[in-house]
PDB file of C-alpha atoms and ligand atoms in Angstrom:
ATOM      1  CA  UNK T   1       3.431  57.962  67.799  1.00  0.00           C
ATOM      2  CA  UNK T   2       0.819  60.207  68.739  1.00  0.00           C
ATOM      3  CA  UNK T   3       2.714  63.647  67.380  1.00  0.00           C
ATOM      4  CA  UNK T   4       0.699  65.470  69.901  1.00  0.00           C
ATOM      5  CA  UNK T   5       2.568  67.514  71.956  1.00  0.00           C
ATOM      6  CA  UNK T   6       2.654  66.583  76.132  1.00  0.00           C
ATOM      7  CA  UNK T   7       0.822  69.860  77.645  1.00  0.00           C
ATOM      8  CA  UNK T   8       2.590  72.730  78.399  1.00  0.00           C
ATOM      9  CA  UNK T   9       4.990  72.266  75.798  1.00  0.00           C
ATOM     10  CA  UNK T  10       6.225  75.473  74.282  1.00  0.00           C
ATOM     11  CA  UNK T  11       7.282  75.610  70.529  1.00  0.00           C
ATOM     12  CA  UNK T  12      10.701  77.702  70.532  1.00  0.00           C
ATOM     13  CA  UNK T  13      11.547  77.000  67.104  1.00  0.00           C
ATOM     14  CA  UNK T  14      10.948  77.365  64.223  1.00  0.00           C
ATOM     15  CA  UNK T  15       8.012  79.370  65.932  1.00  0.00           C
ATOM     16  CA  UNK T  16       5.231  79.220  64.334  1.00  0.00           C
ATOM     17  CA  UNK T  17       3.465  76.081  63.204  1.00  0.00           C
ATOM     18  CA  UNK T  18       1.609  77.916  60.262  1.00  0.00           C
ATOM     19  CA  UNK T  19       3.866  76.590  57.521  1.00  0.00           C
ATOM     20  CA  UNK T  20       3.602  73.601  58.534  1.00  0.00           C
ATOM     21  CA  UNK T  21       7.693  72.733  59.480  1.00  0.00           C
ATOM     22  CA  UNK T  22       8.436  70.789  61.752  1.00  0.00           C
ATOM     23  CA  UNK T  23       9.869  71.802  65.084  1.00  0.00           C
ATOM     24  CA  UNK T  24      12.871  71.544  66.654  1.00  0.00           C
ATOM     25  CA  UNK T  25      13.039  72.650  69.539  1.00  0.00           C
ATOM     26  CA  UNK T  26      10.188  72.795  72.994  1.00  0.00           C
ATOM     27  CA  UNK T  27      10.518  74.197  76.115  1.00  0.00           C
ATOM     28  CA  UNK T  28       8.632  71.717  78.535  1.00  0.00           C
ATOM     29  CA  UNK T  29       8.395  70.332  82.396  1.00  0.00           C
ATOM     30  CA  UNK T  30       9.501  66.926  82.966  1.00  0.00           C
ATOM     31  CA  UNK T  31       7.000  66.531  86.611  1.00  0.00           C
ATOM     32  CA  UNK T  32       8.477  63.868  86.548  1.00  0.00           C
ATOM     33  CA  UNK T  33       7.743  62.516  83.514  1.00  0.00           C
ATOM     34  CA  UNK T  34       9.338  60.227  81.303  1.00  0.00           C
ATOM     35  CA  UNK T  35      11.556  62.433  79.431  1.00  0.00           C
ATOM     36  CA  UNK T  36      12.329  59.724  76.139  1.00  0.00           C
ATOM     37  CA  UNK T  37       8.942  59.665  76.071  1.00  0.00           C
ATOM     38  CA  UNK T  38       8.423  63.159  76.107  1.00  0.00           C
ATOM     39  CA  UNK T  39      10.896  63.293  73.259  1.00  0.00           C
ATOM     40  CA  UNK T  40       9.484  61.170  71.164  1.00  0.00           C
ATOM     41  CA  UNK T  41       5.859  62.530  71.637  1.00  0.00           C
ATOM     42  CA  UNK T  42       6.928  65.921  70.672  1.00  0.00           C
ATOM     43  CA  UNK T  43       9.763  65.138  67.656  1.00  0.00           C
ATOM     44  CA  UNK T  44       6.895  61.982  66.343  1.00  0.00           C
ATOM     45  CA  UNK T  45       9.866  60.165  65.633  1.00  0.00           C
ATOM     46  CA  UNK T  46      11.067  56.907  67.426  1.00  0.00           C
ATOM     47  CA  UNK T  47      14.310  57.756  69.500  1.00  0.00           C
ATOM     48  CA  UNK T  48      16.814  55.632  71.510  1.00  0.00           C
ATOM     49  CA  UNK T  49      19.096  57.165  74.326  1.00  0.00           C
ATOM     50  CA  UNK T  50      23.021  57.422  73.479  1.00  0.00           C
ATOM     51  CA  UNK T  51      23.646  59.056  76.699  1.00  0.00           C
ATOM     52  CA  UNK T  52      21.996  60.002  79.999  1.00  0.00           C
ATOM     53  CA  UNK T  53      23.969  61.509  82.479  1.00  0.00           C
ATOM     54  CA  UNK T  54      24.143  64.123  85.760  1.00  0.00           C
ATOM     55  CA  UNK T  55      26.306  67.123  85.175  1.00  0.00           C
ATOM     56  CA  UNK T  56      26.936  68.820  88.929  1.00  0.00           C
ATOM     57  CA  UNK T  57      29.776  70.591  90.708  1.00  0.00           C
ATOM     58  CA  UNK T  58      32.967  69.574  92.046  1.00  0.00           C
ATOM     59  CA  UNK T  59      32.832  67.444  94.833  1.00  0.00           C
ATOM     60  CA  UNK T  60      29.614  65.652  93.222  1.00  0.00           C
ATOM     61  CA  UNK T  61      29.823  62.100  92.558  1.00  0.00           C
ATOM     62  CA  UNK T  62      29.030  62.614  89.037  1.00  0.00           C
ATOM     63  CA  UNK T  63      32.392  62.483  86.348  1.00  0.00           C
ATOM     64  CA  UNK T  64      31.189  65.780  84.284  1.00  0.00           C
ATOM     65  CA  UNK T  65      31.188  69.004  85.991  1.00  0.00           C
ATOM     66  CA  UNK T  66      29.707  71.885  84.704  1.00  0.00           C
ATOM     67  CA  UNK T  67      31.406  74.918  82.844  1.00  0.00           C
ATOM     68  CA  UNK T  68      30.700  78.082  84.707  1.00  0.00           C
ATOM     69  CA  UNK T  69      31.530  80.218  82.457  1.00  0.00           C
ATOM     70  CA  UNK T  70      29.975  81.627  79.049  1.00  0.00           C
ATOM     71  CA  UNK T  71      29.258  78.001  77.081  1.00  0.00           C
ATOM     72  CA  UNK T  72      29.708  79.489  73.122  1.00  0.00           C
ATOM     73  CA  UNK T  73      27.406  78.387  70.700  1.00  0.00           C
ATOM     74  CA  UNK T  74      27.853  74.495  69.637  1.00  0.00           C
ATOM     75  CA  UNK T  75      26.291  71.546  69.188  1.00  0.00           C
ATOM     76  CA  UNK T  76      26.884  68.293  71.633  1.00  0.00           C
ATOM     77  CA  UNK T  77      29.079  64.948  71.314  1.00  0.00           C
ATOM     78  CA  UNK T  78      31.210  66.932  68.173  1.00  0.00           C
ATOM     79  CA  UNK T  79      33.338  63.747  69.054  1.00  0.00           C
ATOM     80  CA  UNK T  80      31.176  60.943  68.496  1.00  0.00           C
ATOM     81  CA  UNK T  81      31.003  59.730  64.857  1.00  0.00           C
ATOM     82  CA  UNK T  82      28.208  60.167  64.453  1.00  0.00           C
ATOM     83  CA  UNK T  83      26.568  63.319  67.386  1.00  0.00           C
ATOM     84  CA  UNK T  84      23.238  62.662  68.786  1.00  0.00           C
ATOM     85  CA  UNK T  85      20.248  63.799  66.730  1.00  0.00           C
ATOM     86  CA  UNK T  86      18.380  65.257  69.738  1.00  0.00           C
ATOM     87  CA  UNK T  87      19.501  66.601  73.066  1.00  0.00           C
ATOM     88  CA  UNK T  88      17.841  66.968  76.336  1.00  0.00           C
ATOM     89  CA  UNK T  89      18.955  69.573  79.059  1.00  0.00           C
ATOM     90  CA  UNK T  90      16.613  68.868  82.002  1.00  0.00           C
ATOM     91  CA  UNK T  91      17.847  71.302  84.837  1.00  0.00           C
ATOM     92  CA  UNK T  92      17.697  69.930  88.351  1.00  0.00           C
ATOM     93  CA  UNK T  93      19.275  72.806  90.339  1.00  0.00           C
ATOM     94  CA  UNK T  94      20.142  76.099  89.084  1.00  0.00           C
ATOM     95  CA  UNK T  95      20.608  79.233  91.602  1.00  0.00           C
ATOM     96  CA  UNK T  96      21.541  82.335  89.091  1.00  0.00           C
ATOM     97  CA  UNK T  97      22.342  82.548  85.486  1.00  0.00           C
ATOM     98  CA  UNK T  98      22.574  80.136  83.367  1.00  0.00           C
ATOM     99  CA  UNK T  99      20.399  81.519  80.434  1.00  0.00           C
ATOM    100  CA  UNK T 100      20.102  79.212  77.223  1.00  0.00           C
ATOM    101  CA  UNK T 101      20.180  80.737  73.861  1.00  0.00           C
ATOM    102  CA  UNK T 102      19.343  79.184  70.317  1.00  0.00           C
ATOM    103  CA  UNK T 103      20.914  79.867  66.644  1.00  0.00           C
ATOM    104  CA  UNK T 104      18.929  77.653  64.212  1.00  0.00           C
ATOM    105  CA  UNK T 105      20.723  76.843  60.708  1.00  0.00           C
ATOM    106  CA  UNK T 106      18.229  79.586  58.899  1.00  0.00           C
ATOM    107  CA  UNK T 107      20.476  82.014  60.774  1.00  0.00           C
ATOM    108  CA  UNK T 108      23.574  80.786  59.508  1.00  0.00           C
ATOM    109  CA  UNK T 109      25.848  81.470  56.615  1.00  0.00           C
ATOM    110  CA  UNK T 110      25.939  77.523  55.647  1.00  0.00           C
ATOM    111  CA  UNK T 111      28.161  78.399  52.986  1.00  0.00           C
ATOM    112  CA  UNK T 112      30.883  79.438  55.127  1.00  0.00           C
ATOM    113  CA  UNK T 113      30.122  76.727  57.442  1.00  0.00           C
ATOM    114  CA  UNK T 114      30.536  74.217  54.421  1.00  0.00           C
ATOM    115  CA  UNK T 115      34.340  74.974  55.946  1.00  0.00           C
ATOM    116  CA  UNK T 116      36.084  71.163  56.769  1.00  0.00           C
ATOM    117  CA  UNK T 117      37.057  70.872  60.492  1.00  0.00           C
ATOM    118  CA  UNK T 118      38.370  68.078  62.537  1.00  0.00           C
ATOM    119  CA  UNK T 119      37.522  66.625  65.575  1.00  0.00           C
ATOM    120  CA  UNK T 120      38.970  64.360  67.741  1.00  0.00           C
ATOM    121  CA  UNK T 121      36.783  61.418  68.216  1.00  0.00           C
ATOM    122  CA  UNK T 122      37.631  57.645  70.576  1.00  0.00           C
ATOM    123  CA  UNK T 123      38.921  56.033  67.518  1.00  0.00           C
ATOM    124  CA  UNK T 124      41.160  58.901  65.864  1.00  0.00           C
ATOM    125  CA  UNK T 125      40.315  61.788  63.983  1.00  0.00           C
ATOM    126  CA  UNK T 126      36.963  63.001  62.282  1.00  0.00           C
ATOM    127  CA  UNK T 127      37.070  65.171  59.563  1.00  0.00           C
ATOM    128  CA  UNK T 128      33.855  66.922  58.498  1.00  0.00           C
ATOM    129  CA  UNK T 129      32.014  70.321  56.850  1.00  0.00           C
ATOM    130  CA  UNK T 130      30.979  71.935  60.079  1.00  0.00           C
ATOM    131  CA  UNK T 131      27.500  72.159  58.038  1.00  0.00           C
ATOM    132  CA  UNK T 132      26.694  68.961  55.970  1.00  0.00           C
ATOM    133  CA  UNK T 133      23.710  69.301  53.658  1.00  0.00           C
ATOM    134  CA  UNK T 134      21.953  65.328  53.968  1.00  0.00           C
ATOM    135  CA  UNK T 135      19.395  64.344  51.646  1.00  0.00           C
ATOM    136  CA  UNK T 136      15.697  66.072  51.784  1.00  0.00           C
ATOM    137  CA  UNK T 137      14.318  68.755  51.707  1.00  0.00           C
ATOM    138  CA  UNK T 138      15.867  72.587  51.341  1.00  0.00           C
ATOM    139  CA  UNK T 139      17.814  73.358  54.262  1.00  0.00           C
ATOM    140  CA  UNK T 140      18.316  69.369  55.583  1.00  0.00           C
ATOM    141  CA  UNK T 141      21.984  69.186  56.816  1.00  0.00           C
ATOM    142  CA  UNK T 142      24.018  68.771  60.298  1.00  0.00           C
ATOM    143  CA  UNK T 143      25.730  71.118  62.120  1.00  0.00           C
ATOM    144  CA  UNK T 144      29.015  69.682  64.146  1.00  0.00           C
ATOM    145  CA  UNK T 145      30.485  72.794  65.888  1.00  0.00           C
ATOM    146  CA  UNK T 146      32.426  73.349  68.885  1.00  0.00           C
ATOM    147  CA  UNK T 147      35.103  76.102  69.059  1.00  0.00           C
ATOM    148  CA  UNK T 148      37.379  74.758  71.221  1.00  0.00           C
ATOM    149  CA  UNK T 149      37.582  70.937  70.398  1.00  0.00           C
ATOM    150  CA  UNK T 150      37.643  71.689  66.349  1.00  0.00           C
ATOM    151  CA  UNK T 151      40.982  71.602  64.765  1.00  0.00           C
ATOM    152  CA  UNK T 152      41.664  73.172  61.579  1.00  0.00           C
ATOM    153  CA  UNK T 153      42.096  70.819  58.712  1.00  0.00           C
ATOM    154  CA  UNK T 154      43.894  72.086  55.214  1.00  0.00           C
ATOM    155  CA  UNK T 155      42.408  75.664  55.667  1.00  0.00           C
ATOM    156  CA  UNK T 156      42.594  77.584  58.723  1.00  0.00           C
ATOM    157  CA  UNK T 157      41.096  80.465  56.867  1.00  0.00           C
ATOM    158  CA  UNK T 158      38.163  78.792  56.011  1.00  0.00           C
ATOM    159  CA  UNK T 159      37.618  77.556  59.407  1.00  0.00           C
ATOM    160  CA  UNK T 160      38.544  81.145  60.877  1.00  0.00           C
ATOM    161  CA  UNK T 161      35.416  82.232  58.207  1.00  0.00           C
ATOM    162  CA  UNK T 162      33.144  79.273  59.539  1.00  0.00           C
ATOM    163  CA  UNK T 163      33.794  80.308  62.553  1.00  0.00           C
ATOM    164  CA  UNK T 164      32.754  84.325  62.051  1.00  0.00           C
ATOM    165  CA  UNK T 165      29.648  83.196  60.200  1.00  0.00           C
ATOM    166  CA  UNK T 166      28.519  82.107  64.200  1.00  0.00           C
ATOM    167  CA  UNK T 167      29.509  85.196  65.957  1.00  0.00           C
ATOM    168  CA  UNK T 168      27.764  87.189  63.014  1.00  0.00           C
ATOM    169  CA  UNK T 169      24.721  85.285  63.541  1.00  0.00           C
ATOM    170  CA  UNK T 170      25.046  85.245  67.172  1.00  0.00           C
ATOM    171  CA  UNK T 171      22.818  89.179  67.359  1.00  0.00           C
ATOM    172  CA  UNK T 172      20.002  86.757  65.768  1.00  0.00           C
ATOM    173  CA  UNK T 173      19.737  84.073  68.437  1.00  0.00           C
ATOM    174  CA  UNK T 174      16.490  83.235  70.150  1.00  0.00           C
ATOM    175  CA  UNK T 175      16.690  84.045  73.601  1.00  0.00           C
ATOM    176  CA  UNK T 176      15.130  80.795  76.300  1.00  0.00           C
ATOM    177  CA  UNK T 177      16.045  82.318  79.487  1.00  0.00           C
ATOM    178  CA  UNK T 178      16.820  80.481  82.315  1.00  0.00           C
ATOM    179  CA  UNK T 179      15.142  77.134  83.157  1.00  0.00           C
ATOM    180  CA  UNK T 180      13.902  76.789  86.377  1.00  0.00           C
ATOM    181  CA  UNK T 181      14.958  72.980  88.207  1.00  0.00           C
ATOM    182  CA  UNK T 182      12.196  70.442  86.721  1.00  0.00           C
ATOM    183  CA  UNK T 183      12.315  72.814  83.345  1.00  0.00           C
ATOM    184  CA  UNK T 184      13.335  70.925  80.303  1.00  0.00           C
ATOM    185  CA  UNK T 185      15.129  72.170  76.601  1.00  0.00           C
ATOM    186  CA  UNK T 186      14.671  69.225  73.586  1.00  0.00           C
ATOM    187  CA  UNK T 187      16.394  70.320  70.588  1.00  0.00           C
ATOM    188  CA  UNK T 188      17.456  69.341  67.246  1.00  0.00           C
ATOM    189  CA  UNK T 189      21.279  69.060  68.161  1.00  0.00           C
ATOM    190  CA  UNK T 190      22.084  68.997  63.790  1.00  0.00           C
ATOM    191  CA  UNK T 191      20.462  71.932  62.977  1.00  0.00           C
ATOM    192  CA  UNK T 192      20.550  74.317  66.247  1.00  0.00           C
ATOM    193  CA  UNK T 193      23.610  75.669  67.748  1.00  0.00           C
ATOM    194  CA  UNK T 194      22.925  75.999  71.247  1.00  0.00           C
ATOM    195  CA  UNK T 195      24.497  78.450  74.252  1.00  0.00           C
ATOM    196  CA  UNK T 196      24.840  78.810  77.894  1.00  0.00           C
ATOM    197  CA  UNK T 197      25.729  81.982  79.663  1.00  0.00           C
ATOM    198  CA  UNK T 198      27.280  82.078  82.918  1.00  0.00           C
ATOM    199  CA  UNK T 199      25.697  81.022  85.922  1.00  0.00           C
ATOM    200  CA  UNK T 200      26.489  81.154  89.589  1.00  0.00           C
ATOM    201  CA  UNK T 201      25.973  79.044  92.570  1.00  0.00           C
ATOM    202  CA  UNK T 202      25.230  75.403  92.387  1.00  0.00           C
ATOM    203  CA  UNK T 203      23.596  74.165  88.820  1.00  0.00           C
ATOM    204  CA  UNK T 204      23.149  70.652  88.228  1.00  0.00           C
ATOM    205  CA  UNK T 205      21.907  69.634  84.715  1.00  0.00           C
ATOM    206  CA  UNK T 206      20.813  65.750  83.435  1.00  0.00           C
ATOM    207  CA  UNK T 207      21.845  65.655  79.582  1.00  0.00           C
ATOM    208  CA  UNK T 208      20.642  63.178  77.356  1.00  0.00           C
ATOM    209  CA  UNK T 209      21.691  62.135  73.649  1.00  0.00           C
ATOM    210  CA  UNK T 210      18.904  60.645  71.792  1.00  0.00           C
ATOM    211  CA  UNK T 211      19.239  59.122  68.036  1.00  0.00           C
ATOM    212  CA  UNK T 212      16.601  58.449  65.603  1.00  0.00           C
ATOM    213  CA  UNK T 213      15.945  55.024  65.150  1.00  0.00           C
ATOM    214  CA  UNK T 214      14.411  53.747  61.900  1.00  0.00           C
TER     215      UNK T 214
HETATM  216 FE1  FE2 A   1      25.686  71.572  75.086  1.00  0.00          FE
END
């Protein structure tokens, strides 16, 4: 793996490359490109595809349709047992709106997000710290967080706390924009709560999961 990044690509977080961390998320254009690749170019790290779908409108052919309205911060596949390292949002239509917004784990209270929730997953029930510190260095853990799927466990108070720590963080989050159709967001989906605001007209969005592998 090369590391070096496909041109054009735009570092969104953590910004700067001076201390040497590694990125997490890029702004990029597909043209057309192959987007796994892509991934794996920019992340260095050797990536397989969970999931690769089309999310349109009703009365598409596709089985996902999107939200219109204000997506709150989360993270994808909160139901899978194990979500997707890395997502890619590669926007194929979009008419107005639609704005993508970032809240990296430096922003958060991970104490209060050390709160257990439960998820509903295809074989029964999850239960998990919304923020789960994983071996390595300072700050390694994994965000699973989705307002309206989690369930409170034992403490509803703690989750109602976890919960807060988001919308306090929320004044902090990096602001994309809106992607343009053939516009492309990568991003660490463990460690970066992402948003969508609301959009109108037609938007139609392919999503991919992508693990680490090895
Ligand atoms: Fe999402």
């Amino acid at each position: 793996m090369s590391g070096a990044a496909p041109a054009g690509a735009v570092r969104l977080w953590p910004a700067g490359a001076g201390d040497g961390s590694p990125a997490r998320a890029w702004r990029f254009r597909s043209r057309g490109a192959d987007l796994l690749r892509t991934a794996e170019e920019l992340t260095g790290r050797r990536l397989a595809v969970v999931r690769d779908v089309t999310v349109g409108m009703p009365g598409d052919d596709g089985e996902l349709v999107a939200q219109q309205g204000d997506f709150w911060f989360h993270t994808d596949a909160t139901f899978l047992p194990e979500p997707p390292h890395w997502m890619i949002i590669a926007v194929q239509e979009a008419h107005a709106g639609g704005e993508l917004e970032l809240l990296p784990s430096e922003f958060l209270d991970t104490e209060a997000l050390s709160a257990e929730a439960t998820y509903l997953t295809p074989d029964g029930a999850v239960h998990t710290p919304v923020w789960e510190p994983l071996p390595g260095p300072p700050g390694t853990g994994r965000l699973r967080y989705r307002e309206d799927r989690m369930l409170a466990g034992g403490d509803a108070a703690a989750v109602d706390r976890a919960q807060q720590a988001v919308s306090d963080a929320a004044a902090h989050a990096l602001t994309v924009g809106a992607l343009a159709p053939g516009e492309c967001l990568l991003v660490d989906n463990w460690t970066v709560l992402h948003r969508r605001r609301t959009f109108t007209g037609r938007r139609v969005i392919r999503r991919l999961w992508l693990d680490e592998t090895g």
